[in-house]
Amino acid sequence: MPRINIDGTSYEVAAGQNLLRACLSLGINLPYFCWHPAMGSVGACRQCAVKQFHGDDDQHGRIVMACMVEVADGARISIGDPETVKFRASVIEWLMTNHPHDCPVCEEGGECHLQDMTIMTGHIYRRYRFKKRTFRNQYLGPFITHEMNRCIACYRCVRFYREYAGGRDFDVFAAHNHVYFGRHEDGVLESEFSGNLAEVCPTGVFDDKPFAKVYERKWDLRGTPSVCVHCALGCNTTPNERYGTARRLLNRYNGEVNGYFLCDRGRFGYDFVNSPLRLPQPLLRMHSSGEPEPATKTDVLRHLTEFLPSQKAIGIGSPRASLEANFALRELVGAERFHLGLSASEQALLALIIDILQRGPARAASLKDTEQADAVLLLGEDVSNTAPRLALSLRQAVRQKSLETADRMKIPRWQDAAVRNVAQQERSPLFIATPDATRLDDVATCTFRRAPADLARLGFAVAHEIDAASPTVPDLPDDVRALAREIAKALKNAKRPLVVAGTGCSSAAVIQAATNVAWALCGAGRAAELSFAVPECNSLGLSLVGGGTLQDAFEAVEQGAAETVIVLENDLYRRAERTAVDRCLDRARHVVVIDHMLHETARKAEIVLPAGAFTETEGTLVSNEGRAQRFFQLLVPEGIQESWQWLRDLLHASGRDTGWTRLDDVTAACAKALPTLAAIPQAAPGAGFRIHGAKIRRETHRSSGRTAIHAAATVHEPKPPEDPDSPLSYTMEGYYGAMPSALVPYFWAPSWNSVRAVNKFQDEVGGPLRGGDPGIRLVEPAAGVAPCYFDGAPEAFAKRDDEWLIVPLHEVFGSEELSRFAPAVAERVPRPYLALNADDAASLHIAEGAMVTVTLAGEVSHLLLRVRPALPAGVAGMVAGLSGPIGNLLPAWGQLTIESGAVAGEVGHHE
Ligand code: SF4
Ligand code: SF4
Ligand code: FES
């Protein structure tokens, strides 16, 4: 390891990095703007200047940009050198000449990197006395505000949006002192990663628009460690609260998972917790024909005791409820009467995925692993819509080849502009085989559009090309076999090949084919990994708990084996045919729903128990990687309880004393009862954890505490709540210093008030959090097992004359259940549609915008037609989660009836 001397002190640092990163990793403050740990250096802002000396005799040295100079053994630099100090102060002074200095009204104020760096450089007096340059700001959609006058031209936004995230509708315009960062005209930012601009921009140009409507001063916000609930990737988040209302959500760095970035569904979808559809208090229906009426907790518990000690109760769990809540329901009804609350097909697919990941030899890839994959096959899954942050990682994976080129040319990987320059369009192989076009196609080596059966056949053929022992695919067309050979060759030539699939097109054959490819690669000595996108935040965890199918539950009610149905955080109409759900709810003598949203199932219940959403509860979720992660409560609203607490009360009402007094008791009981979950208590320290006898505080010591927004009524702050379930306090009283990474409620450090304070929590900037990244992996394959291939590629897809194979499509905004209730996200949800390719639409004499009726198994849906040129002939698409119960039946063959909009011989296109 090189040794460098900084202002007279010698340090050992990791080789290959730049001086700026080395200084920050050593905990030495050095101001910077344009450098970003995930995006590298471009040397644009000149803020990170240091003096570099050549040898011991050099008394003068020369000013260099620390982010552009690699550490070298024996290097001697100075940060405190007076000339350099003056240089940095002058840089910020000219960066600020046009800055409006509107900190008191700026939403970035109080957590602004520009503010921090201004203080750090010592620039305290403004000498510029002339007219400032001003810009017109743009409307950028519901997520992001724009105030261009605050720009310091660091170029981070455009580098993130275009180069890192692949967006095309954002750029830098004009030149010299008038550079403008925005869209070519007003309009909604298209990228599903646009919210990261609020964190990437070091000033207040781009900020969180929904937060602006419920703004609170940053230092008065309370934070908590949490996990996103809007897909299965388990991105770590920090929601913020003030006066009992969740106000916004920030990225919480986890080096193995989301790193520095979230998707917009996760960042803005949190606002569903403030929806008017939230259940504020228990509801009780006293007469079968009446409406549920508000009731007290005492009333509903008394009512429950009348029928609960019954042997005839069954439980229906949920993939969006915590492990602890699901386990508590399983304890209440008994393992054999616990059902997962998933459609039979989804349950089978998840069981298959768990079996694959447990059996091995390929292990599940983390998002960090994904970014380092040097050849990828994506089979059947539109990850940009089902697991957005995974798509962002895949977009980085295709850069591996350019990084290797840079290595050969001895260009450091962090020299971002130089690496992109030498690499030009050079990319690692990424093969995308999906039914429809994806937003990753622009970086794909090759795209292949077919029905799910044909995608699976391609996968089986690739596996066979890698290992002849894996099953062959009969009757494969020559062009598909040639493609399979090309993919096999690219994957075999890679050092870290990755196969990505998932439940998105509801095909076991696709999952099996993807697995055969990864296993064949492992058999050929490659360290191949698998990444499966699964639908919900605890889909994998629920499947590890195990239980019956929803169909089993319906049958139990139908046959009279079950009289009481307890539904946990689940709208059954999103899971099964309407008629089946109606019948079950009608025939059951008692229906109890525990949930936080008033959905259709809850409306039909006899008793509705209001549960905490993720901001009001604690628990453990298992991500698609098999990583168990703990999320913590942000606020304690009145009148509602956490689901596990309701279930504990029901256990007591049934005459069973669990001895559970806090969440840790349920976590421990769950870990003891279910061997696959034995490690979950290690996901985070328990409630008894203390540092120097103190809890960890959820508020920074900057909290002004007494700044009562309700001062007209009272100047007193309400008493903070107690939290017996976690080692976190609800006030600014408590510990804040080195702490377990799973418990960090916000990233803050002296002089670092912006999100960049995360630097102070990592041993090496951009590396794992100190003590290791949060979470514990539950699913690891047994070492050294030989691949045991899946047999049987499916028959090739054959289109039919009078029917269409309707496959599920997904929308980043709309397919997921909860984020749609956030007003900002609701603005981005498209109208439910049916997609056909242009020729198929023409064959029906309809054009874009026509109304089409789809009928499947008695379910009818009226949908807008959208022409999607990439869809294969004979295949139609419908948006899962957005088309009502009919979406639960997909994929399926169905007939289309034209309602309106028929256009003979004229068909529009929609991209
Ligand atoms: S808008 Fe922000 S991120 Fe973009 S160049 Fe200006 S200061 Fe930098
Ligand atoms: S990728 Fe998934 S887990 Fe991550 S922020 Fe988006 S919705 Fe949440
Ligand atoms: S951070 Fe080094 S020049 Fe901008």
Coordinates of C-alpha atoms in Angstrom, one line a residue, residues 406-735:
A406 CA -8.9 1.8 -19.4
D407 CA -6.9 -0.7 -17.2
R408 CA -4.9 -1.8 -20.3
M409 CA -4.2 1.8 -21.2
K410 CA -3.2 2.5 -17.6
I411 CA -6.0 5.1 -17.2
P412 CA -7.4 5.0 -13.6
R413 CA -11.0 3.8 -13.6
W414 CA -12.1 6.9 -11.7
Q415 CA -10.9 9.2 -14.6
D416 CA -14.4 9.3 -15.8
A417 CA -14.1 11.5 -18.9
A418 CA -10.9 9.8 -20.0
V419 CA -12.4 6.3 -19.6
R420 CA -15.5 7.3 -21.6
N421 CA -13.4 8.9 -24.2
V422 CA -11.2 5.9 -24.9
A423 CA -14.0 3.4 -24.6
Q424 CA -16.5 5.4 -26.9
Q425 CA -19.4 3.0 -27.4
E426 CA -17.4 -0.1 -26.2
R427 CA -19.7 -2.2 -24.0
S428 CA -19.6 -5.6 -22.2
P429 CA -22.2 -8.0 -23.6
L430 CA -25.7 -7.6 -22.5
F431 CA -28.3 -9.8 -24.2
I432 CA -32.0 -8.8 -23.6
A433 CA -34.6 -11.4 -24.4
T434 CA -38.1 -10.1 -23.4
P435 CA -41.6 -10.0 -24.9
D436 CA -41.5 -6.2 -25.4
A437 CA -38.9 -3.4 -25.7
T438 CA -37.2 -2.3 -22.5
R439 CA -35.5 0.9 -21.4
L440 CA -32.2 -0.9 -21.3
D441 CA -32.3 -1.8 -25.0
D442 CA -30.0 1.2 -25.9
V443 CA -27.1 -0.5 -24.2
A444 CA -27.9 -4.0 -25.3
T445 CA -25.6 -6.1 -27.5
C446 CA -28.7 -7.7 -29.0
T447 CA -32.4 -7.8 -28.3
F448 CA -34.7 -10.7 -28.9
R449 CA -38.5 -10.3 -28.8
R450 CA -40.6 -13.4 -28.4
A451 CA -43.4 -15.0 -26.4
P452 CA -42.3 -16.4 -23.0
A453 CA -42.1 -20.0 -24.3
D454 CA -39.6 -18.9 -27.0
L455 CA -37.6 -16.9 -24.6
A456 CA -37.3 -20.0 -22.4
R457 CA -36.3 -22.1 -25.5
L458 CA -33.5 -19.6 -26.2
G459 CA -32.3 -19.9 -22.6
F460 CA -32.3 -23.7 -22.7
A461 CA -30.4 -23.5 -26.0
V462 CA -27.8 -21.2 -24.5
A463 CA -27.3 -23.6 -21.6
H464 CA -26.9 -26.5 -24.0
E465 CA -24.3 -24.6 -26.0
I466 CA -22.3 -24.0 -22.8
D467 CA -22.7 -27.6 -21.5
A468 CA -23.8 -30.3 -23.8
A469 CA -25.1 -32.2 -20.8
S470 CA -27.8 -29.7 -20.3
P471 CA -31.0 -30.6 -22.2
T472 CA -31.2 -29.7 -25.9
V473 CA -34.0 -27.8 -27.6
P474 CA -35.6 -29.5 -30.6
D475 CA -36.7 -27.7 -33.7
L476 CA -34.9 -24.5 -32.9
P477 CA -34.7 -22.1 -35.9
D478 CA -31.2 -21.5 -37.3
D479 CA -31.1 -17.9 -36.4
V480 CA -32.1 -18.6 -32.8
R481 CA -29.5 -21.3 -32.5
A482 CA -26.9 -18.9 -33.9
L483 CA -27.9 -16.3 -31.3
A484 CA -27.8 -19.0 -28.5
R485 CA -24.2 -19.7 -29.6
E486 CA -23.3 -16.1 -29.6
I487 CA -24.7 -15.6 -26.1
A488 CA -23.1 -18.8 -24.8
K489 CA -19.7 -17.7 -26.2
A490 CA -19.9 -14.3 -24.6
L491 CA -21.0 -15.7 -21.2
K492 CA -18.2 -18.3 -21.3
N493 CA -15.6 -15.7 -22.1
A494 CA -16.6 -13.6 -19.1
K495 CA -15.0 -13.7 -15.7
R496 CA -18.2 -12.7 -13.8
P497 CA -21.2 -13.7 -16.0
L498 CA -24.7 -13.0 -14.7
V499 CA -28.1 -14.3 -15.7
V500 CA -31.1 -12.1 -14.8
A501 CA -34.7 -13.4 -14.8
G502 CA -37.7 -13.2 -12.6
T503 CA -41.4 -13.7 -12.1
G504 CA -42.3 -10.8 -14.5
C505 CA -43.7 -12.9 -17.3
S506 CA -45.1 -15.6 -15.0
S507 CA -43.2 -18.4 -16.6
A508 CA -41.5 -21.3 -14.7
A509 CA -39.8 -22.3 -18.0
V510 CA -38.1 -18.9 -18.3
I511 CA -36.8 -19.2 -14.7
Q512 CA -35.6 -22.8 -15.3
A513 CA -33.9 -21.8 -18.6
A514 CA -32.1 -18.9 -16.9
T515 CA -31.0 -21.2 -14.1
N516 CA -29.7 -23.8 -16.6
V517 CA -27.5 -21.1 -18.2
A518 CA -26.1 -20.0 -14.9
W519 CA -25.5 -23.6 -13.7
A520 CA -23.9 -24.6 -17.0
L521 CA -21.5 -21.7 -16.6
C522 CA -20.7 -22.8 -13.0
G523 CA -20.1 -26.3 -14.4
A524 CA -17.7 -24.7 -16.9
G525 CA -15.8 -23.2 -14.0
R526 CA -17.2 -19.6 -14.2
A527 CA -18.3 -17.8 -11.1
A528 CA -21.8 -17.2 -12.6
E529 CA -24.5 -15.6 -10.5
L530 CA -28.2 -15.3 -10.7
S531 CA -30.5 -12.4 -10.1
F532 CA -34.2 -13.0 -9.9
A533 CA -36.6 -10.1 -9.8
V534 CA -39.6 -11.0 -7.6
P535 CA -42.7 -9.0 -7.1
E536 CA -42.9 -7.5 -3.6
C537 CA -40.7 -6.3 -0.7
N538 CA -41.1 -9.5 1.3
S539 CA -42.0 -12.0 -1.5
L540 CA -39.0 -14.1 -0.7
G541 CA -39.4 -13.8 3.1
L542 CA -43.0 -14.9 2.9
S543 CA -42.1 -17.9 0.8
L544 CA -39.4 -18.8 3.3
V545 CA -42.1 -18.8 6.0
G546 CA -44.1 -21.2 3.9
G547 CA -47.8 -22.0 3.8
G548 CA -50.7 -23.0 1.7
T549 CA -52.0 -21.4 -1.4
L550 CA -54.8 -18.9 -1.7
Q551 CA -56.7 -21.6 -3.6
D552 CA -56.3 -23.8 -0.5
A553 CA -57.7 -21.1 1.6
F554 CA -60.7 -20.6 -0.7
E555 CA -61.4 -24.3 -0.7
A556 CA -61.2 -24.5 3.1
V557 CA -63.9 -21.8 3.3
E558 CA -65.9 -23.4 0.5
Q559 CA -65.9 -26.8 2.3
G560 CA -66.7 -25.3 5.7
A561 CA -63.4 -26.3 7.2
A562 CA -62.8 -22.6 7.8
E563 CA -65.3 -20.2 9.2
T564 CA -63.1 -17.2 10.1
V565 CA -60.6 -15.7 7.6
I566 CA -58.0 -13.4 8.9
V567 CA -56.3 -11.4 6.1
L568 CA -53.0 -9.7 6.8
E569 CA -52.0 -6.7 4.7
N570 CA -53.4 -8.1 1.5
D571 CA -56.0 -7.0 -1.0
L572 CA -57.1 -10.4 -2.3
Y573 CA -58.6 -8.8 -5.4
R574 CA -55.1 -8.2 -6.6
R575 CA -54.3 -11.9 -6.2
A576 CA -57.2 -13.9 -7.6
E577 CA -60.3 -13.9 -9.8
R578 CA -63.0 -11.6 -8.5
T579 CA -65.6 -14.4 -8.4
A580 CA -63.3 -16.6 -6.3
V581 CA -62.6 -13.8 -3.8
D582 CA -66.2 -12.7 -3.6
R583 CA -67.3 -16.3 -2.9
C584 CA -64.7 -16.7 -0.2
L585 CA -65.5 -13.4 1.6
D586 CA -69.3 -14.1 1.3
R587 CA -69.2 -17.6 2.6
A588 CA -66.8 -17.0 5.5
R589 CA -68.7 -16.3 8.7
H590 CA -66.2 -13.8 9.9
V591 CA -63.7 -11.9 7.9
V592 CA -61.0 -9.9 9.8
V593 CA -58.6 -7.7 7.8
I594 CA -55.5 -6.2 9.3
D595 CA -54.1 -3.5 7.0
H596 CA -53.2 0.1 6.6
M597 CA -55.2 0.8 3.5
L598 CA -58.9 0.7 3.0
H599 CA -59.0 -1.5 -0.1
E600 CA -61.7 -3.6 -1.6
T601 CA -61.1 -6.6 0.6
A602 CA -61.1 -4.4 3.7
R603 CA -64.4 -2.9 2.7
K604 CA -66.0 -6.3 2.7
A605 CA -64.6 -7.3 6.2
E606 CA -66.6 -7.6 9.4
I607 CA -63.7 -6.3 11.4
V608 CA -60.9 -4.1 10.1
L609 CA -57.9 -3.5 12.3
P610 CA -55.8 -0.5 11.3
A611 CA -52.2 -1.4 11.0
G612 CA -49.0 0.7 10.8
A613 CA -47.5 1.3 7.3
F614 CA -43.7 0.9 7.0
T615 CA -43.2 4.3 8.6
E616 CA -45.2 3.3 11.7
T617 CA -43.9 -0.2 12.3
E618 CA -40.7 -2.2 12.7
G619 CA -39.9 -5.6 11.2
T620 CA -37.7 -7.6 8.9
L621 CA -38.0 -8.0 5.1
V622 CA -36.1 -10.4 2.8
S623 CA -35.0 -8.9 -0.5
N624 CA -34.7 -10.7 -3.8
E625 CA -31.0 -11.3 -2.9
G626 CA -32.1 -13.2 0.2
R627 CA -30.9 -10.4 2.4
A628 CA -32.9 -10.0 5.6
Q629 CA -33.0 -6.3 6.5
R630 CA -34.7 -4.5 9.5
F631 CA -36.8 -1.4 9.1
F632 CA -37.6 0.9 12.0
Q633 CA -40.5 3.0 13.0
L634 CA -40.5 6.7 12.1
L635 CA -43.6 7.9 14.0
V636 CA -46.3 6.5 16.2
P637 CA -49.8 7.6 15.1
E638 CA -52.6 7.3 17.5
G639 CA -55.3 4.7 17.2
I640 CA -53.4 2.2 15.1
Q641 CA -51.1 -0.6 16.0
E642 CA -48.4 -2.6 14.2
S643 CA -49.8 -5.8 12.6
W644 CA -47.8 -8.1 14.9
Q645 CA -49.3 -6.3 17.9
W646 CA -52.8 -6.8 16.7
L647 CA -52.0 -10.4 16.1
R648 CA -50.5 -10.7 19.6
D649 CA -53.7 -9.2 20.9
L650 CA -55.7 -11.8 19.0
L651 CA -53.6 -14.5 20.4
H652 CA -54.4 -13.2 23.9
A653 CA -58.0 -13.0 22.9
S654 CA -57.8 -16.6 22.0
G655 CA -56.5 -17.4 25.4
R656 CA -52.9 -17.9 24.4
D657 CA -50.1 -16.0 26.1
T658 CA -47.2 -15.7 23.8
G659 CA -45.0 -13.8 26.2
W660 CA -44.3 -11.4 23.4
T661 CA -43.8 -7.9 24.8
R662 CA -41.7 -6.4 22.0
L663 CA -40.8 -7.1 18.4
D664 CA -37.5 -8.8 19.4
D665 CA -39.6 -11.6 21.0
V666 CA -41.5 -12.2 17.8
T667 CA -38.3 -12.1 15.7
A668 CA -36.6 -14.6 18.1
A669 CA -39.7 -16.9 18.0
C670 CA -39.7 -16.8 14.2
A671 CA -36.0 -17.5 14.0
K672 CA -36.4 -20.5 16.4
A673 CA -39.4 -22.0 14.7
L674 CA -38.2 -21.7 11.1
P675 CA -34.6 -22.9 10.5
T676 CA -34.3 -21.0 7.2
L677 CA -34.9 -17.8 9.1
A678 CA -32.6 -18.6 12.0
A679 CA -30.3 -15.7 11.2
I680 CA -32.9 -12.9 11.1
P681 CA -32.1 -11.6 14.6
Q682 CA -28.6 -10.7 13.2
A683 CA -30.2 -8.3 10.7
A684 CA -29.9 -5.5 13.2
P685 CA -29.2 -5.1 17.0
G686 CA -32.2 -5.7 19.2
A687 CA -34.1 -3.2 21.4
G688 CA -31.7 -3.7 24.3
F689 CA -28.7 -2.5 22.4
R690 CA -27.0 0.6 23.9
I691 CA -23.8 2.5 23.3
H692 CA -22.4 4.0 26.5
G693 CA -25.8 3.2 28.1
A694 CA -27.7 5.4 25.5
K695 CA -30.1 4.7 22.7
I696 CA -29.3 6.1 19.3
R697 CA -31.1 9.3 18.6
R698 CA -33.4 9.8 15.6
E699 CA -32.9 13.6 15.7
T700 CA -29.7 15.4 15.0
H701 CA -28.3 17.5 17.8
R702 CA -29.0 20.4 15.3
S703 CA -32.7 19.9 16.1
S704 CA -34.0 23.2 17.4
G705 CA -36.7 21.3 19.3
R706 CA -38.7 24.2 20.4
T707 CA -39.4 25.8 17.0
A708 CA -43.0 25.2 17.3
I709 CA -44.8 25.5 14.0
H710 CA -48.0 25.7 16.0
A711 CA -46.8 28.6 18.1
A712 CA -50.1 30.5 17.6
A713 CA -51.8 27.8 19.6
T714 CA -48.9 26.6 21.9
V715 CA -45.2 27.0 22.1
H716 CA -44.8 23.6 23.6
E717 CA -43.5 20.6 21.6
P718 CA -45.6 17.5 22.1
K719 CA -44.0 14.8 24.3
P720 CA -42.0 12.5 22.1
P721 CA -43.2 8.9 22.0
E722 CA -41.4 6.0 23.6
D723 CA -40.0 3.2 21.5
P724 CA -39.7 -0.1 23.4
D725 CA -39.1 -2.1 20.2
S726 CA -35.8 -0.6 19.0
P727 CA -32.5 0.8 20.3
L728 CA -33.5 4.2 18.8
S729 CA -34.8 7.2 20.8
Y730 CA -37.4 9.6 19.4
T731 CA -35.5 12.7 20.4
M732 CA -32.1 14.4 20.0
E733 CA -31.2 12.8 23.4
G734 CA -29.0 9.8 22.9
Y735 CA -25.9 8.6 21.2

